[in-house]
Tab-separated table of C-alpha atoms in Angstrom:
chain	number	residue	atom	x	y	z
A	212	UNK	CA	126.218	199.399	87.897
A	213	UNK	CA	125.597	196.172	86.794
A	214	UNK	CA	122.181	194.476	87.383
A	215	UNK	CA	120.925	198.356	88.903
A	216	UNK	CA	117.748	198.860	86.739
A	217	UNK	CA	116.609	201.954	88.994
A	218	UNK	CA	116.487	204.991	86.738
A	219	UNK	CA	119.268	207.369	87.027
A	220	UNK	CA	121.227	204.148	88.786
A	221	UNK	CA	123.621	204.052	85.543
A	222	UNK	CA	124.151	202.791	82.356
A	223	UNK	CA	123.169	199.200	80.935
A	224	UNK	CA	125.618	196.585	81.071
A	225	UNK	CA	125.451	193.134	78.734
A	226	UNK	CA	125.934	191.693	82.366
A	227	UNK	CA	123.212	194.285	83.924
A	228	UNK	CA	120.873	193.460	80.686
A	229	UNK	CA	121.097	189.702	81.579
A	230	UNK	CA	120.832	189.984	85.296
A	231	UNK	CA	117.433	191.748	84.433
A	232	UNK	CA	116.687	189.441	82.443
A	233	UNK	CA	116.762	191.832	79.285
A	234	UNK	CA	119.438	189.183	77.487
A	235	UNK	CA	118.955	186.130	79.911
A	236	UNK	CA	117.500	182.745	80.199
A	237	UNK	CA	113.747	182.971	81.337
A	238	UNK	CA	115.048	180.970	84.273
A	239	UNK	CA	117.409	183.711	85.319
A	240	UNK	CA	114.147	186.049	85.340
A	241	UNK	CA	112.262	183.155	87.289
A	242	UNK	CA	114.594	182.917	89.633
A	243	UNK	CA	113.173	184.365	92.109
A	244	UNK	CA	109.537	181.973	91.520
A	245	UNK	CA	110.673	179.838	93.638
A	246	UNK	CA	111.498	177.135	91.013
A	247	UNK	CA	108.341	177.148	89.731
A	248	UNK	CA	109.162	176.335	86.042
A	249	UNK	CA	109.761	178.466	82.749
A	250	UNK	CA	106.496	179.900	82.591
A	251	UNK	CA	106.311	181.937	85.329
A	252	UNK	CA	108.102	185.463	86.391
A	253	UNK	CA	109.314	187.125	89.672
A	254	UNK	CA	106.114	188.332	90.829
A	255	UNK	CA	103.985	184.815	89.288
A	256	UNK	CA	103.695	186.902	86.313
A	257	UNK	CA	103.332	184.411	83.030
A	258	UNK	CA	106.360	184.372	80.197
A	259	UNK	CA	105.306	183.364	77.009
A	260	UNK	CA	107.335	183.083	73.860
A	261	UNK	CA	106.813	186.182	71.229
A	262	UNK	CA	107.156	186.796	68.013
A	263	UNK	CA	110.342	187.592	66.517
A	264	UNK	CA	112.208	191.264	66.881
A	265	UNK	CA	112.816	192.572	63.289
A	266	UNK	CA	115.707	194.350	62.814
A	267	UNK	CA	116.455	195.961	59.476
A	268	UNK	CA	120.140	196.140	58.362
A	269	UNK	CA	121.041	198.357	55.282
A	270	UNK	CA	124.819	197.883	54.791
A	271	UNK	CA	127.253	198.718	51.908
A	272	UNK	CA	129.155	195.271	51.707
A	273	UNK	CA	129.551	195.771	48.145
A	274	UNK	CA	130.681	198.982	46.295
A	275	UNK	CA	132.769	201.787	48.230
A	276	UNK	CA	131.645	201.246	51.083
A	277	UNK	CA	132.455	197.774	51.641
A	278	UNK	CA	135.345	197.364	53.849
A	279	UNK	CA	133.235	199.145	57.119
A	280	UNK	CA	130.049	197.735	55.623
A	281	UNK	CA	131.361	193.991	55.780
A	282	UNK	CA	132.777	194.426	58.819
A	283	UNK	CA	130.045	195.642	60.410
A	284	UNK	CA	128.120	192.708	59.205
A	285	UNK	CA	130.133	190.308	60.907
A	286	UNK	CA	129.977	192.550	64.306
A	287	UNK	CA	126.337	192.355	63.985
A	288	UNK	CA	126.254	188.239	63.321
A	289	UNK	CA	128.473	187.850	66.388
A	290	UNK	CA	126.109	189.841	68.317
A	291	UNK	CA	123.117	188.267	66.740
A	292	UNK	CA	124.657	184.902	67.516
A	293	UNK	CA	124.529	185.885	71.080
A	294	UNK	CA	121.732	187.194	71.824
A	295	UNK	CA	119.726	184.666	70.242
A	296	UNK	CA	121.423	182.304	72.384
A	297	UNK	CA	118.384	182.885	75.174
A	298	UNK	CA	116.361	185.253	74.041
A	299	UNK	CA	115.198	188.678	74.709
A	300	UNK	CA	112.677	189.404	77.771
A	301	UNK	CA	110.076	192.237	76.474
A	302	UNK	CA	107.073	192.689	78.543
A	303	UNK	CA	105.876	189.170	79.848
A	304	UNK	CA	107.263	187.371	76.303
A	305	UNK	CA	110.414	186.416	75.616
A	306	UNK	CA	111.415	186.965	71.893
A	307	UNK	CA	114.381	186.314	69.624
A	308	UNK	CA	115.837	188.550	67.174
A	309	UNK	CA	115.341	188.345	63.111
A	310	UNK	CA	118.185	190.536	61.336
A	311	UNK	CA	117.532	191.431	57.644
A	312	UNK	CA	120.402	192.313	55.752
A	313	UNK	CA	120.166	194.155	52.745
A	314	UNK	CA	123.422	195.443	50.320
A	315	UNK	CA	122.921	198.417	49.467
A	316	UNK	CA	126.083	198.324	47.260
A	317	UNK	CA	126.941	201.817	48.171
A	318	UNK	CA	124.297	203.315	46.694
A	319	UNK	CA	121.946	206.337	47.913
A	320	UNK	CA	118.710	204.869	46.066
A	321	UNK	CA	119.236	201.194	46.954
A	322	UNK	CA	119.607	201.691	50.731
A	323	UNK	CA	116.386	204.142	50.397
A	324	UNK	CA	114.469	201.740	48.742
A	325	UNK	CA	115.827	198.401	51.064
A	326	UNK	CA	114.679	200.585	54.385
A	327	UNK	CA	111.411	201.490	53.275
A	328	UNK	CA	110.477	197.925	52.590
A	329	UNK	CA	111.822	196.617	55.899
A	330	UNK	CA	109.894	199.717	57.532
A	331	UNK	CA	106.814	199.056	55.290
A	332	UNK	CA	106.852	195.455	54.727
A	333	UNK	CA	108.879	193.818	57.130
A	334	UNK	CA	107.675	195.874	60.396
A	335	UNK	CA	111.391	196.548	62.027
A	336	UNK	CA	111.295	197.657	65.157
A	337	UNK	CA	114.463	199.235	64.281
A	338	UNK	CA	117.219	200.239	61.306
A	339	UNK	CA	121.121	199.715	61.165
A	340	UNK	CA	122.550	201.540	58.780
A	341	UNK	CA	126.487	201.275	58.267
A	342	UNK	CA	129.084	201.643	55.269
A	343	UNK	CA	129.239	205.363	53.480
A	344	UNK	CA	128.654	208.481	54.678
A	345	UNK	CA	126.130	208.913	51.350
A	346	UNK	CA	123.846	205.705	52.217
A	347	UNK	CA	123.602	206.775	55.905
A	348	UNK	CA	122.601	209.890	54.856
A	349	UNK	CA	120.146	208.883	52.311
A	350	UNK	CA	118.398	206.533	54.621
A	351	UNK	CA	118.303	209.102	57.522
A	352	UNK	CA	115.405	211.059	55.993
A	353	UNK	CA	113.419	207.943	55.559
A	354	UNK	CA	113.647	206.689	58.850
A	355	UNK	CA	112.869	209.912	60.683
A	356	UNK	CA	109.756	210.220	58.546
A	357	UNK	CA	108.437	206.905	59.688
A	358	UNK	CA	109.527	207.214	63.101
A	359	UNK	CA	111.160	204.099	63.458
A	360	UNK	CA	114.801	204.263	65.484
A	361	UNK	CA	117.928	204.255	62.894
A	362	UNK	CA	120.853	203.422	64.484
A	363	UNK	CA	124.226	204.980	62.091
A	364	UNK	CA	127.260	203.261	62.729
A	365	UNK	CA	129.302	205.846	60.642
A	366	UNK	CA	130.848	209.004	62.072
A	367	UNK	CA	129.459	211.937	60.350
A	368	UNK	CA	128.460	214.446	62.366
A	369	UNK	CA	125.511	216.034	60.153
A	370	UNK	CA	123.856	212.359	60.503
A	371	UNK	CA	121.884	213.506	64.014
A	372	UNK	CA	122.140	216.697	62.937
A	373	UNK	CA	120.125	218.925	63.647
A	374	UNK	CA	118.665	217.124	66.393
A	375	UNK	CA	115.090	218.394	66.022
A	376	UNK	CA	114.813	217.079	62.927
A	377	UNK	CA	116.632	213.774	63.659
A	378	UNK	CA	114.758	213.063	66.321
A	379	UNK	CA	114.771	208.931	65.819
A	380	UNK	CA	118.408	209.262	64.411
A	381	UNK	CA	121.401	207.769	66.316
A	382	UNK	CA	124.829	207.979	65.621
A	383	UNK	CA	127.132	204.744	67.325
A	384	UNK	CA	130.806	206.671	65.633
A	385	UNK	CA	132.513	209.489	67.996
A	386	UNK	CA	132.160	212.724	66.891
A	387	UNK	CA	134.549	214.531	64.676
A	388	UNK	CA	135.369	217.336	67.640
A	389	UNK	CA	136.561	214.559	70.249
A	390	UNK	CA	138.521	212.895	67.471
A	391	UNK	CA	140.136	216.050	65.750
A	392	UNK	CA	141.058	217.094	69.506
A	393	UNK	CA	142.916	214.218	70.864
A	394	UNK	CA	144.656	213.768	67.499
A	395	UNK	CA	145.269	218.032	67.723
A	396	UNK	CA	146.389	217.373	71.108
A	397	UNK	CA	149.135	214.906	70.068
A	398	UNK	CA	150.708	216.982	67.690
A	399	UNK	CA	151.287	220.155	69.644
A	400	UNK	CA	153.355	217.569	71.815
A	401	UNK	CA	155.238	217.307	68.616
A	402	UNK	CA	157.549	219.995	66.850
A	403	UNK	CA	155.186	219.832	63.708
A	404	UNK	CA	153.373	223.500	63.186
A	405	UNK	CA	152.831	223.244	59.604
A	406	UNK	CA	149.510	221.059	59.173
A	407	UNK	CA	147.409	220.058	55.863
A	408	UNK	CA	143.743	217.826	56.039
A	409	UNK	CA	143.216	215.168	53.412
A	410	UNK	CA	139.394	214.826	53.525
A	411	UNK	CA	136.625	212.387	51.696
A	412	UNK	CA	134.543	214.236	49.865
A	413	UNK	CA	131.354	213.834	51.635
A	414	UNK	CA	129.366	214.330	55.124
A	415	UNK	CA	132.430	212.691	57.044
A	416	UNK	CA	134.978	214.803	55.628
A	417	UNK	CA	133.097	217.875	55.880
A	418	UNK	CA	132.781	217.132	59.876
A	419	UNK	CA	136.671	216.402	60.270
A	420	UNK	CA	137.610	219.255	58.222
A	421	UNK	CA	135.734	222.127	60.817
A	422	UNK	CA	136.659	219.832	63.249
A	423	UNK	CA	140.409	220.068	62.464
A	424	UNK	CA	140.488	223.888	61.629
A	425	UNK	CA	138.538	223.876	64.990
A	426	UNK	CA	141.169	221.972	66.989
A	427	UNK	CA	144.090	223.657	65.326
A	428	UNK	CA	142.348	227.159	65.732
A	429	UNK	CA	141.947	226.536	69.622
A	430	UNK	CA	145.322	224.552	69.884
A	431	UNK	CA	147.351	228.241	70.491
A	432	UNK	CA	150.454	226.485	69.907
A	433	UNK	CA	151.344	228.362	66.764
A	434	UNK	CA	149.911	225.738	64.408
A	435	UNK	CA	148.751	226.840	60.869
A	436	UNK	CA	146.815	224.729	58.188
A	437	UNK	CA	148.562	225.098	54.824
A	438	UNK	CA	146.439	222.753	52.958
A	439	UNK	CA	143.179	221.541	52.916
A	440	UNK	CA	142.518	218.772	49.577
A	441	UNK	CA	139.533	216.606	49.231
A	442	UNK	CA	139.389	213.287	48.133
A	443	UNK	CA	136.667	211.801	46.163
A	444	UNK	CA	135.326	208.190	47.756
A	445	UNK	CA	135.506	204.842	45.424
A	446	UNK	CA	138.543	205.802	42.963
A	447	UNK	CA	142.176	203.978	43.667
A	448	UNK	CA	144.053	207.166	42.804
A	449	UNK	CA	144.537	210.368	45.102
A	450	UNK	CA	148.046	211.330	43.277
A	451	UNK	CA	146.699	214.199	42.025
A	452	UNK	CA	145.790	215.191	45.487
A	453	UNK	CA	148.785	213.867	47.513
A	454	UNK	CA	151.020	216.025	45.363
A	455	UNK	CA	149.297	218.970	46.107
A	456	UNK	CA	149.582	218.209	49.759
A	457	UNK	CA	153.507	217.631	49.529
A	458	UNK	CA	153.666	221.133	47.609
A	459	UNK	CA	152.360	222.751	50.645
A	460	UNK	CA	155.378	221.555	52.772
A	461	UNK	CA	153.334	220.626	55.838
A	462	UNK	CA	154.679	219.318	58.699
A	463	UNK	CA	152.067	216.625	59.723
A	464	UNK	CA	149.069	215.446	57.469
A	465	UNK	CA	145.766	214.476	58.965
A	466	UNK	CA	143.744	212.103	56.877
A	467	UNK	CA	139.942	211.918	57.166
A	468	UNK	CA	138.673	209.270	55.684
A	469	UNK	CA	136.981	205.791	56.505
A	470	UNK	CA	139.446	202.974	55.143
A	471	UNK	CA	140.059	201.807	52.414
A	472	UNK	CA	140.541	205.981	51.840
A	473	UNK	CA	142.384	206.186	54.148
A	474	UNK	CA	145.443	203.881	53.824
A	475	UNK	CA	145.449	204.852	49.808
A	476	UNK	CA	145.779	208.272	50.840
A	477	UNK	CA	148.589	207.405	52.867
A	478	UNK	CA	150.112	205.087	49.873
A	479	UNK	CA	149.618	208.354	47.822
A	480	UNK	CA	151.418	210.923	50.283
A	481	UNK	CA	154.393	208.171	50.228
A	482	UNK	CA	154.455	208.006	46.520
A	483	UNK	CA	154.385	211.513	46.658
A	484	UNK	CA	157.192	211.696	48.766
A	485	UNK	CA	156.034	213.298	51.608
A	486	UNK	CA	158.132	211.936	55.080
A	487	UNK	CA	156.425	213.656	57.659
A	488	UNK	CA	153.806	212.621	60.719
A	489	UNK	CA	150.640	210.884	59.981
A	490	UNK	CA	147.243	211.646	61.399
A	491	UNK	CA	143.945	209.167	61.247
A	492	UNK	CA	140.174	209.965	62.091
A	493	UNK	CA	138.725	207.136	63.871
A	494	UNK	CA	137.733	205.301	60.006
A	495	UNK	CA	140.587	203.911	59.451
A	496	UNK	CA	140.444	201.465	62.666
A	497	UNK	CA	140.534	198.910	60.108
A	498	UNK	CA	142.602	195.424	58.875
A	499	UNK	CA	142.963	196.860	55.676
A	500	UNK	CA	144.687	200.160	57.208
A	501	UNK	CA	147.694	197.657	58.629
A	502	UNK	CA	147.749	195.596	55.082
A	503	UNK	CA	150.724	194.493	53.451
A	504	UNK	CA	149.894	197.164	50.876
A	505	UNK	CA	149.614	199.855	53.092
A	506	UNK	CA	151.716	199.326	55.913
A	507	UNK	CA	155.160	200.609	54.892
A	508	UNK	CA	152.755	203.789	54.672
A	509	UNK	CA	150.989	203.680	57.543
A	510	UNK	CA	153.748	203.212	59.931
A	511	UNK	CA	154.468	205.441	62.410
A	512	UNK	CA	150.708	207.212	62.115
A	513	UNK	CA	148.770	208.036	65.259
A	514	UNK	CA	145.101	207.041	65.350
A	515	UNK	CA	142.055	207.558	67.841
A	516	UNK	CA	139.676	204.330	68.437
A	517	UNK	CA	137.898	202.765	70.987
A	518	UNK	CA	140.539	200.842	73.042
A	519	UNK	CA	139.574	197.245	72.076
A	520	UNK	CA	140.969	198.240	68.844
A	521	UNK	CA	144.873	196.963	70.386
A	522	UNK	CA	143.128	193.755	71.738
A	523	UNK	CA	142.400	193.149	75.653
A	524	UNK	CA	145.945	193.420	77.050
A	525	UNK	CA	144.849	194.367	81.046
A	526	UNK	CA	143.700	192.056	83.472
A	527	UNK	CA	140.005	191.556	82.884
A	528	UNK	CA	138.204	192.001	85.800
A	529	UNK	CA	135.207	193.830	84.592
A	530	UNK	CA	131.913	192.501	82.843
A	531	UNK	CA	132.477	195.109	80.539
A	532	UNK	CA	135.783	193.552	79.926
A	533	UNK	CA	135.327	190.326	79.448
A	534	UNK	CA	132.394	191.171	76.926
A	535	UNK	CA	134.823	193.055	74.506
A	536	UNK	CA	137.770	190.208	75.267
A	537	UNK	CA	135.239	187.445	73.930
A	538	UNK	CA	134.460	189.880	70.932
A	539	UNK	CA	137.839	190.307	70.120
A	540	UNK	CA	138.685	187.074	70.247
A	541	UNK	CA	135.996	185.368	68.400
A	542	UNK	CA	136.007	187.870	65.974
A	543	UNK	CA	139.983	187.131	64.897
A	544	UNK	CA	139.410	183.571	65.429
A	545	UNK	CA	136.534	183.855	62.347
A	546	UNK	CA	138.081	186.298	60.333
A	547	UNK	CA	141.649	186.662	61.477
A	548	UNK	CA	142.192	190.303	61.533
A	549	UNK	CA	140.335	192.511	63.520
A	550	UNK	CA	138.755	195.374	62.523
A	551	UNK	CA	137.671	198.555	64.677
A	552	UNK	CA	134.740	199.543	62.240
A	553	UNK	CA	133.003	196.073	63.175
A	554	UNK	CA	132.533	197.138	66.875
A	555	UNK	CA	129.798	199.523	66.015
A	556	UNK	CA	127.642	197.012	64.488
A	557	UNK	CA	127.584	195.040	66.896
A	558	UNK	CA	127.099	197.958	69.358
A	559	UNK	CA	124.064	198.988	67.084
A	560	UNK	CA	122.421	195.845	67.579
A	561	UNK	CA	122.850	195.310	71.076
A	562	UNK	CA	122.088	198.971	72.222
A	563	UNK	CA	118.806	198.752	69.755
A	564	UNK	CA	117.395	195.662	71.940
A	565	UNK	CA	118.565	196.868	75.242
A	566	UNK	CA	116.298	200.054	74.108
A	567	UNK	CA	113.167	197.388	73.040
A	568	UNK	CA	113.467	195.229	76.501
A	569	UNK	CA	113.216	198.148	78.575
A	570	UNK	CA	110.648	199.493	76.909
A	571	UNK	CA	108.777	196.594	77.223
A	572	UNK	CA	107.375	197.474	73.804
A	573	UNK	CA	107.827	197.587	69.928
A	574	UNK	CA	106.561	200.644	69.992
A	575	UNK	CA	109.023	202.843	68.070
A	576	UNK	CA	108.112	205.869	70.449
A	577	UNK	CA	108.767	204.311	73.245
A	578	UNK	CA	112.196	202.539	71.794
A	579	UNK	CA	113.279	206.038	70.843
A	580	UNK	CA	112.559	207.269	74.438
A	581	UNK	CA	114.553	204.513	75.808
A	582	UNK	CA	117.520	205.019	73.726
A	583	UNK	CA	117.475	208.715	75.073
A	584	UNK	CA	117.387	207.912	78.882
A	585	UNK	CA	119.686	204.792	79.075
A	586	UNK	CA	123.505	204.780	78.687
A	587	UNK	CA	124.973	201.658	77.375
A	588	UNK	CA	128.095	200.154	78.063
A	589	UNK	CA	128.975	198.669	74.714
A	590	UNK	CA	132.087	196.877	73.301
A	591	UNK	CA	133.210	200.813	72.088
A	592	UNK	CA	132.537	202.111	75.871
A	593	UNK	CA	130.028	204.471	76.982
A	594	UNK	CA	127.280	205.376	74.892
A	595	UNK	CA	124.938	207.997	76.536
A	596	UNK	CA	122.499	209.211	74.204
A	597	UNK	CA	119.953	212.447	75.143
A	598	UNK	CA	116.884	214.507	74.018
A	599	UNK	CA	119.341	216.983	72.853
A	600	UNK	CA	122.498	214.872	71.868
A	601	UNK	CA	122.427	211.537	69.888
A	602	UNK	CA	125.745	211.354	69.153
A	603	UNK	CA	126.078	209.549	72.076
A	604	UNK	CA	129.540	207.754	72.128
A	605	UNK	CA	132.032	209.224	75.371
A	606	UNK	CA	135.166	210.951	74.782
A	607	UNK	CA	136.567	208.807	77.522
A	608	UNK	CA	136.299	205.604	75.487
A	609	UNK	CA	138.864	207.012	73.141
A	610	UNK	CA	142.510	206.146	73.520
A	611	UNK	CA	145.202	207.140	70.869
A	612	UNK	CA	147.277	204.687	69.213
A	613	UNK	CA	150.216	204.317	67.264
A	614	UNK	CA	150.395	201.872	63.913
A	615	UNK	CA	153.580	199.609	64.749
A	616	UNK	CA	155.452	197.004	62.691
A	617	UNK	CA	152.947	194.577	64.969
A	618	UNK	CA	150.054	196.167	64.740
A	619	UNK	CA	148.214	199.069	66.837
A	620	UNK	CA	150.210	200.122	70.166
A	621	UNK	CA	148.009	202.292	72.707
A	622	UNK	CA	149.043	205.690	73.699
A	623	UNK	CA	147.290	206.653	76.539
């Protein structure tokens, strides 16, 4: 796959991007000159140095929304960091990437108003939009108005939905149905039958709840949902709601929620003195979901993720590989825990420019079109985006884990 460029000859690579050149050295696209110098292409085709790729990002790193929202920041400096290292080959210029961050603070009218002034004023080629389900949504709207390419790192379904009408709207998190059906899958293995969904109260929990009663509905292994609560995002306090859950008597919980939801829910349940298995959406892939608060909680709970969430234990042997153990590893090494949610940020920001440098354009037409005919190998796995589809993470870059006294132990 890697270094292929031939369409329908696979996805992108970061190694494929840099062996065309797309995130390279202009010497490794002169290479072929004949050692010419910088200034000249394969082909004696002049390289000149471009203006700067705008990139707006509206993220929640304050309010609700701040434990994805930060994390996601950091993914996106590390990429940043990275790709600026050499540049970015679009057309016959080479160009380097400007990132504008903007907090939204979790709030629906300040991420509207931050992405129409990078849109308006600014000129982004593209949006990154990650932290609540709300903001996302807000934005969303906007974006597919202009026509510029918004790349959601969250994991609401609705987001891209329907696709018609989101038609320069990608979502980077899996989709509720793959998640809701591996974790589904799990617990029939289990002697659990008696299953209640604790749910954030907006576009995120609404997908994992019909995604749930979907799984459980299709399961035939005589499960039954006995409780379905919703829990409101940005309070400290689901008792109310975990005590309602416990009354049902269930068997297994599933929680739907992107942390820090998520592990208070869990705190909750405990306090409530429920003792029974734990279930996790893909949001709570997070530091904060292993805490010393919320670990005695957690424990035991099964989780789906992208498998870089347990660290890079298996030889690595693959470009692909070695991209997500460098990740990893630079990400602890800055911030000491890792976090899952980061991943997509990063993701957003590479898969953005790989769209731009094969487009050979700023064109936000054109970027769009390129997002829909490329997949991407990115540090989450195989993203593979279409006309009718931009949800575009594969369910075979999901692995189930377990939360251990250590930390996250893969399943499958």
């Amino acid at each position: 796959m890697a270094g292929d460029m031939r369409p329908g000859a696979g996805g992108l690579t970061r190694r494929s991007l840099i062996a065309a050149g797309m995130f390279g050295t202009v010497a490794t696209a002169v290479a072929a000159c004949g050692g010419r110098g910088n200034d000249m292409m394969a082909g004696s085709v002049p390289v000149s140095r471009g203006p700067d790729l705008v990139v707006g990002a509206c993220l929640d790193i304050t309010g609700s929304g701040a434990t994805v929202g930060t994390a996601q920041q950091r993914g996106l400096q590390i990429a940043l960091d990275r790709i600026n290292q050499d540049g970015v080959l679009v057309g016959n210029t080479t160009r380097r990437v400007k990132l504008l961050v903007k907090d939204t603070g979790s709030d629906p009218g300040t991420a509207v108003a931050a992405a129409k002034q990078m849109i308006s004023g600014n000129q982004a080629v593209g949006l990154i939009v990650g932290g609540a389900a709300t903001t996302t949504g807000a934005i969303a709207p906007v974006a597919e108005q202009a026509g510029v390419p918004l790349m959601a790192t969250g994991f609401a379904d609705d987001i891209v939905l329907p696709t018609l009408q989101r038609r320069f709207v990608f979502r980077l998190g899996p989709s509720a149905s793959d998640v809701a059906a591996m974790l589904i899958g799990h617990l029939v293995t289990t002697p659990a039958k008696r299953v209640a969904v604790l749910a954030t109260t907006d576009d995120h929990g609404d997908s994992g709840l019909t995604a749930v009663k979907t799984a459980v509905e299709s399961s035939h292994a005589g499960l039954s949902t006995v409780a379905t609560v919703r829990i409101p995002v940005g309070v400290s306090d689901y008792s109310a709601q975990a005590h309602q859950i416990v009354s049902a008597s269930p068997d297994a919980v599933v929680i739907w929620g992107v942390a820090p939801a998520s592990g208070l829910a869990a705190r909750a349940l405990a306090q409530a003195g429920y003792r029974g298995r734990l279930y996790f959406d893909a949001g709570a892939a997070s530091e904060d979901t292993l805490s010393a608060a919320n670990r005695s909680s957690t424990l035991g709970g099964v989780l789906v993720s992208p498998s870089i969430l347990g660290g890079v234990t298996v030889a690595v042997t693959t470009p692909d590989a070695v991209a997500q153990q460098n990740y990893f590893e630079q990400y602890t090494r800055l911030f000491g825990a890792f976090s899952g949610l980061s991943i997509y940020g990063a993701d957003a920001l590479d898969v953005l420019i790989g769209a731009v440098s094969r487009a050979a354009s700023t064109n936000h037409l054109k970027i769009r079109n390129g997002l829909e005919s490329i997949p991407f190998d990115g540090l989450a796995g195989e993203y593979k985006f279409q006309t009718i589809q931009h949800g575009g993470l594969q369910t075979d870059s999901l692995e189930l884990f377990q939360i251990a006294q250590d930390g996250w132990v893969q399943l499958t």
